[in-house]
PDB file of C-alpha atoms in Angstrom:
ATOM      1  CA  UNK A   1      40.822  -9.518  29.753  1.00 44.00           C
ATOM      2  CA  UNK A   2      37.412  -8.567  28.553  1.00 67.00           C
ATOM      3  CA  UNK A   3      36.003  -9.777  31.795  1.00 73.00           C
ATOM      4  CA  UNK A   4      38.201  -7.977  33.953  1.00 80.00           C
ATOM      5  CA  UNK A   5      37.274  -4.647  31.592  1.00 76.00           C
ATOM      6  CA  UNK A   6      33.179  -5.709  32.241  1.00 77.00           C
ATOM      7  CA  UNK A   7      33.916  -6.274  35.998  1.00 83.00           C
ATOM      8  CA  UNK A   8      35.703  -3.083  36.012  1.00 82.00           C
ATOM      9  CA  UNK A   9      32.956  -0.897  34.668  1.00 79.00           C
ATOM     10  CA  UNK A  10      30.300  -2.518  36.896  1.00 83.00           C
ATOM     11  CA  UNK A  11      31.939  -1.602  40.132  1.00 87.00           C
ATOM     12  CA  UNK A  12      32.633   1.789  38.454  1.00 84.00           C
ATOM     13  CA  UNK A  13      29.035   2.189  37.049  1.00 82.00           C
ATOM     14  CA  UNK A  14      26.748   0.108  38.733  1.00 87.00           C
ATOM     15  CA  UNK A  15      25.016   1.897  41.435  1.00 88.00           C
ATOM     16  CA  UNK A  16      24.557   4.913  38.684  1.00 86.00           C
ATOM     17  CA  UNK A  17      22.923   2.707  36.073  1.00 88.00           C
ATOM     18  CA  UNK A  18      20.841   0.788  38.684  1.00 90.00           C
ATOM     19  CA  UNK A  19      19.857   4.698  39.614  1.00 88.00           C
ATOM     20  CA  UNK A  20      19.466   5.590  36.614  1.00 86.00           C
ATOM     21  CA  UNK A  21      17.232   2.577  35.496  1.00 90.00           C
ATOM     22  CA  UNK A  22      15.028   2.885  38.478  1.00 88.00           C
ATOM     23  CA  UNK A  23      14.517   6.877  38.183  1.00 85.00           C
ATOM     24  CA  UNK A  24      13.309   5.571  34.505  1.00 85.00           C
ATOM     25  CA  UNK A  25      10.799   2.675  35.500  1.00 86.00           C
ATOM     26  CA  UNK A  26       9.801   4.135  38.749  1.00 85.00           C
ATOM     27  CA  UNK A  27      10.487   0.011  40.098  1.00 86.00           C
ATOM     28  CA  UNK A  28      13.165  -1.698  41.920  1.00 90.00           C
ATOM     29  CA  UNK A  29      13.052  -5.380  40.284  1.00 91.00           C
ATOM     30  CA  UNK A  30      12.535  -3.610  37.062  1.00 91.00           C
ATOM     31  CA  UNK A  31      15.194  -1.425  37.691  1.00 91.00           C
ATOM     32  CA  UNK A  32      17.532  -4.172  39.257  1.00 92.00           C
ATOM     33  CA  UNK A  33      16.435  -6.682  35.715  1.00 93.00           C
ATOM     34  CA  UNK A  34      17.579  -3.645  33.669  1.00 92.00           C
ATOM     35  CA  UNK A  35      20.549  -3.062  34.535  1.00 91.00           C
ATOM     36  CA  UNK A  36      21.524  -6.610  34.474  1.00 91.00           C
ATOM     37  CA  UNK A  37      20.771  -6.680  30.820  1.00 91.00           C
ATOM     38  CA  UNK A  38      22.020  -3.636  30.249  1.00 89.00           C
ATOM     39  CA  UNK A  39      25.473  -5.053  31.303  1.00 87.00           C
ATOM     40  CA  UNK A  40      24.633  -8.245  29.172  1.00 87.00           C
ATOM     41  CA  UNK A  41      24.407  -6.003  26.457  1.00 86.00           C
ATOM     42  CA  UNK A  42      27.260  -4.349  27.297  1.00 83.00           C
ATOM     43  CA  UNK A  43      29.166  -7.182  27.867  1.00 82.00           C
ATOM     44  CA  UNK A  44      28.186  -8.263  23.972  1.00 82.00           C
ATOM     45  CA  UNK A  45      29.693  -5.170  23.101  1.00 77.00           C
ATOM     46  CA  UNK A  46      32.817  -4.555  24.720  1.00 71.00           C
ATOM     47  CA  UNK A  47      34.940  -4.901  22.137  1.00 70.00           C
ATOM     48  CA  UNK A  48      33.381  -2.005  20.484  1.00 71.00           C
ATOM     49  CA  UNK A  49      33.098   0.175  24.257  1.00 67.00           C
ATOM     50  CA  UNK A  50      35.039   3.425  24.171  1.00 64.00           C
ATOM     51  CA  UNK A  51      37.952   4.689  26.590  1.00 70.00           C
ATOM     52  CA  UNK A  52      37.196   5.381  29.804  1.00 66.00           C
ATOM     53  CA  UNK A  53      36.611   8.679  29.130  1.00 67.00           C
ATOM     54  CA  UNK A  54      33.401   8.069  27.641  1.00 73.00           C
ATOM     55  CA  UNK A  55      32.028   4.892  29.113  1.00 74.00           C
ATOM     56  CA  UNK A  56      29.845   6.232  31.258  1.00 76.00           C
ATOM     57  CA  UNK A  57      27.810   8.042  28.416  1.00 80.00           C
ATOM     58  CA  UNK A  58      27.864   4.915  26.406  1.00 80.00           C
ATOM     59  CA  UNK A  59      26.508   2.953  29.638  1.00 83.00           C
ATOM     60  CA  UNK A  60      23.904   5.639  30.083  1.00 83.00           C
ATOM     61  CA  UNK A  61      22.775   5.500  26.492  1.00 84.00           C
ATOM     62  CA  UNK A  62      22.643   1.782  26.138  1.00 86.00           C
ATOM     63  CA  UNK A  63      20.648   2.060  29.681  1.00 88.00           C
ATOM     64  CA  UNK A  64      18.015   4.738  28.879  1.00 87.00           C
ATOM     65  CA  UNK A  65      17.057   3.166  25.402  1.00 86.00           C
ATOM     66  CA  UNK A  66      16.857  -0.047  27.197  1.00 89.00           C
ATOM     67  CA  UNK A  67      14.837   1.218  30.108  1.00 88.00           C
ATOM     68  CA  UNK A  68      12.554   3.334  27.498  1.00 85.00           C
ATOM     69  CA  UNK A  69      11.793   0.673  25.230  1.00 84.00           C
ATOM     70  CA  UNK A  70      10.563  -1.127  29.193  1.00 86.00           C
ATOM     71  CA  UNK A  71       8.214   1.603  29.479  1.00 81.00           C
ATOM     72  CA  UNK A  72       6.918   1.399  26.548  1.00 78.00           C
ATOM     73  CA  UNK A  73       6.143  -1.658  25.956  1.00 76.00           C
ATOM     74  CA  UNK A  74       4.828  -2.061  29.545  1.00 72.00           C
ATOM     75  CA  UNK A  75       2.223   0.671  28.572  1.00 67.00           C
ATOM     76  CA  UNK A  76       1.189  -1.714  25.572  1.00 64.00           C
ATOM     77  CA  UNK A  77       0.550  -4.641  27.919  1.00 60.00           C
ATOM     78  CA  UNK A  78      -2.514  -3.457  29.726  1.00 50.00           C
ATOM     79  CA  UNK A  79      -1.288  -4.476  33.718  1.00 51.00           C
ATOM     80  CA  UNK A  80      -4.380  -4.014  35.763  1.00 51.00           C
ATOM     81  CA  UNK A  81      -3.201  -2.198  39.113  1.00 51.00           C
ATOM     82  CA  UNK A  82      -4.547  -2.192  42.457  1.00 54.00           C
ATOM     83  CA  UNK A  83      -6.661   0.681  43.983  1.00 53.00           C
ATOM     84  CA  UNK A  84      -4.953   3.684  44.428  1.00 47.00           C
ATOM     85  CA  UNK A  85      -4.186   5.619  47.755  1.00 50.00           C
ATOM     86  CA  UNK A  86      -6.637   8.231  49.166  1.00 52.00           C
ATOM     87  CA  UNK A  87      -4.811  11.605  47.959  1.00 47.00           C
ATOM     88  CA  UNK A  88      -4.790  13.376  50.423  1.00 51.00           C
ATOM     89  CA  UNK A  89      -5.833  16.850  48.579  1.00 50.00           C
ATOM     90  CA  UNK A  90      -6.099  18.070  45.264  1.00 48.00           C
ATOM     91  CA  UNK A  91      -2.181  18.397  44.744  1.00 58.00           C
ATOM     92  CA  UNK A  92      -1.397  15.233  45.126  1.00 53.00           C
ATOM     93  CA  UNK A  93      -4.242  14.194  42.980  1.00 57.00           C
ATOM     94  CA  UNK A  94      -2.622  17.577  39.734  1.00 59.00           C
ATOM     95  CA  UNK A  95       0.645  15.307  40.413  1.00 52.00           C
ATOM     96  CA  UNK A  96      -0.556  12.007  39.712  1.00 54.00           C
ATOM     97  CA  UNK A  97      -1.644  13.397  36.493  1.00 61.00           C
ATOM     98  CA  UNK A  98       1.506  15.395  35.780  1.00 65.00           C
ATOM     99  CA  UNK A  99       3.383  11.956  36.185  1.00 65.00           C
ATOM    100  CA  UNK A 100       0.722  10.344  33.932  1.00 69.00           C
ATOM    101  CA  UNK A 101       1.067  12.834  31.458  1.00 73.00           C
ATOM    102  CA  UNK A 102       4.510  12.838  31.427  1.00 71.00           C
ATOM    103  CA  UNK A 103       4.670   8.757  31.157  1.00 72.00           C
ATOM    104  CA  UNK A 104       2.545   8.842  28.172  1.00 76.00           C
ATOM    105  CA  UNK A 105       4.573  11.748  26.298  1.00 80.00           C
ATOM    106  CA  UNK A 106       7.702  10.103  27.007  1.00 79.00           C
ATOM    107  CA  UNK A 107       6.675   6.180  26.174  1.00 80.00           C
ATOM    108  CA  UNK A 108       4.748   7.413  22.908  1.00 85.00           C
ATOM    109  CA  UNK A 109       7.091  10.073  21.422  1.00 86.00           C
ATOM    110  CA  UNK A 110       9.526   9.064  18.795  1.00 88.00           C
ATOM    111  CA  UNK A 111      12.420   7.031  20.368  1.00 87.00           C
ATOM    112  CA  UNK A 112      15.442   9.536  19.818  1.00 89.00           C
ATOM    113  CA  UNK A 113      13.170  12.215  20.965  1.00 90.00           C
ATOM    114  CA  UNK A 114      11.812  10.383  23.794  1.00 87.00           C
ATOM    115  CA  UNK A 115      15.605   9.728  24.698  1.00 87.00           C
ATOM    116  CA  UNK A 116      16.473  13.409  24.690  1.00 89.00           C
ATOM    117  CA  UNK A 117      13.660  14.712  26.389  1.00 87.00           C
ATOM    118  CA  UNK A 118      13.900  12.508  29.229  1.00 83.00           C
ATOM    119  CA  UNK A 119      17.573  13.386  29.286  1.00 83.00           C
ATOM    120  CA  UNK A 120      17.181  17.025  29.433  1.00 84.00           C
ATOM    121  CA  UNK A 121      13.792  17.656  31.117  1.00 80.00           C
ATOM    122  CA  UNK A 122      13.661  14.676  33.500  1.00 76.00           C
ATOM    123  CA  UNK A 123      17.405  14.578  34.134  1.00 75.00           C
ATOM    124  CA  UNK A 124      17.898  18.170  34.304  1.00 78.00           C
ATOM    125  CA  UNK A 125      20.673  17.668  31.708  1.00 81.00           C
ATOM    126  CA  UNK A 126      21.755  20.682  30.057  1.00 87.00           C
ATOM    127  CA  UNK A 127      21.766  20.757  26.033  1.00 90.00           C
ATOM    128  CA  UNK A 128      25.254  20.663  25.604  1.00 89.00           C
ATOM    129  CA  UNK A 129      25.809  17.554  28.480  1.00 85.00           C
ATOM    130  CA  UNK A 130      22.671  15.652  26.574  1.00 86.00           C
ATOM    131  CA  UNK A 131      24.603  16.043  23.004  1.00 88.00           C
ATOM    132  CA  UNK A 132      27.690  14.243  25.049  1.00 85.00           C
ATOM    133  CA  UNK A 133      26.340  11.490  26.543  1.00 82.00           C
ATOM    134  CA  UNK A 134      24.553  10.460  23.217  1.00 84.00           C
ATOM    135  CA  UNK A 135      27.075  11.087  20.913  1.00 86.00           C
ATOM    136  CA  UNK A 136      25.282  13.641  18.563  1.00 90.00           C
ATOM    137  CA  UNK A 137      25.475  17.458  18.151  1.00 94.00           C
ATOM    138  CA  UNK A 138      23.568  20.269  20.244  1.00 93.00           C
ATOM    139  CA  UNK A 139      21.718  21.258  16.939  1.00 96.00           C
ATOM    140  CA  UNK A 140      20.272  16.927  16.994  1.00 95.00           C
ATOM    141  CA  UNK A 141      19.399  18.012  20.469  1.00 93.00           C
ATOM    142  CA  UNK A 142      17.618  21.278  19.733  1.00 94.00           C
ATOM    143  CA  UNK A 143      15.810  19.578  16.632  1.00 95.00           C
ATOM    144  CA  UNK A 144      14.767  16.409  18.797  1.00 92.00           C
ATOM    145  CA  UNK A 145      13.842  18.466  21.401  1.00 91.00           C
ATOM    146  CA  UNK A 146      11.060  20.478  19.172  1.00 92.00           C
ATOM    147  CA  UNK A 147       9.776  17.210  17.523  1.00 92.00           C
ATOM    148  CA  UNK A 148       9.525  16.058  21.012  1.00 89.00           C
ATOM    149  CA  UNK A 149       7.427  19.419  22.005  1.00 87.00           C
ATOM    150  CA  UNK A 150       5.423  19.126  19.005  1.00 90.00           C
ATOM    151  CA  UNK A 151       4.779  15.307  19.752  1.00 87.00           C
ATOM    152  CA  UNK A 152       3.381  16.991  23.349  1.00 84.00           C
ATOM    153  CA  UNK A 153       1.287  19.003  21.974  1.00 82.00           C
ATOM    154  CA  UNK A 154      -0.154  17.235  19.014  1.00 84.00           C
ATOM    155  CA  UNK A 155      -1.054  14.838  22.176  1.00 75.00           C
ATOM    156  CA  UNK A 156      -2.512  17.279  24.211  1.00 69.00           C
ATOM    157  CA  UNK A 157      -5.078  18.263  20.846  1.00 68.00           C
ATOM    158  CA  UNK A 158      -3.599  21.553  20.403  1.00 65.00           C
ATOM    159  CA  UNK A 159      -1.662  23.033  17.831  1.00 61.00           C
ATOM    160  CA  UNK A 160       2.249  23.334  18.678  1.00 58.00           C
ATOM    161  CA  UNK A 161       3.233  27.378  19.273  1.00 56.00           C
TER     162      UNK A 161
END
């Protein structure tokens, strides 16, 4: 029966958590390895999954913290990468760093901040959405939210406003 239930909620979820995986580790084998274990993990837990009616929040929890803990600790092991592309312009060259910056707020914050952040300013989630898919209430949102700003700027050497 349990099977049936995993099998169930991969055809369901699937191509969302492999989307949401690979919006999170900007790869597609990383992406693709994640959300296998994510459904190994998942598949450890079933007996504790919710109703239908909130699996997919569960799966996307259980999916970003996976996927976040990935980024992280693929910023700790120092990969050495290839040259990069001739930007084309200084834009391209401001968004490189944007992405940079945002990497290295988001794989150095505070886990549950890290988790709502990305949530609600990569995701475009709204507050209220965030506190349902991770369980919690909008005020855990609004307080994560401002450690997560004051993480930024304590980052960026200046004082938070």
């Amino acid at each position: 029966m349990s099977e049936d239930r995993l099998h169930a909620l991969y055809r369901t979820y699937g191509p969302a958590l492999y989307a949401r995986c690979r919006q999170i580790l900007g790869d597609d084998a990383a992406a693709a390895d994640a959300a296998q274990e994510t459904f190994l993990r998942l598949h450890r837990q079933l007996a504790r999954a919710p109703d239908a009616h909130h699996a997919l929040a569960w799966i996307y929890r259980v999916a970003t913290n996976y996927c976040l803990n990935q980024a992280r600790d693929r910023r700790r092991r120092a990969v050495p990468v290839g040259e990069l592309p001739e930007a084309p312009g200084v834009d391209a060259e401001r968004l490189l760093e944007d992405r940079d910056l945002a990497r290295r707020l988001i794989t150095t914050a505070p886990p549950k901040a890290a988790e709502v952040a990305w949530l609600h300013l990569a995701d475009g989630m709204t507050q209220d959405e965030v506190a349902q898919v991770l369980g919690i209430s909008r005020r855990t949102v609004v307080n994560r939210l401002a450690d997560f700003h004051r993480h930024a700027h304590t980052l960026a050497g200046r004082p938070p406003s």
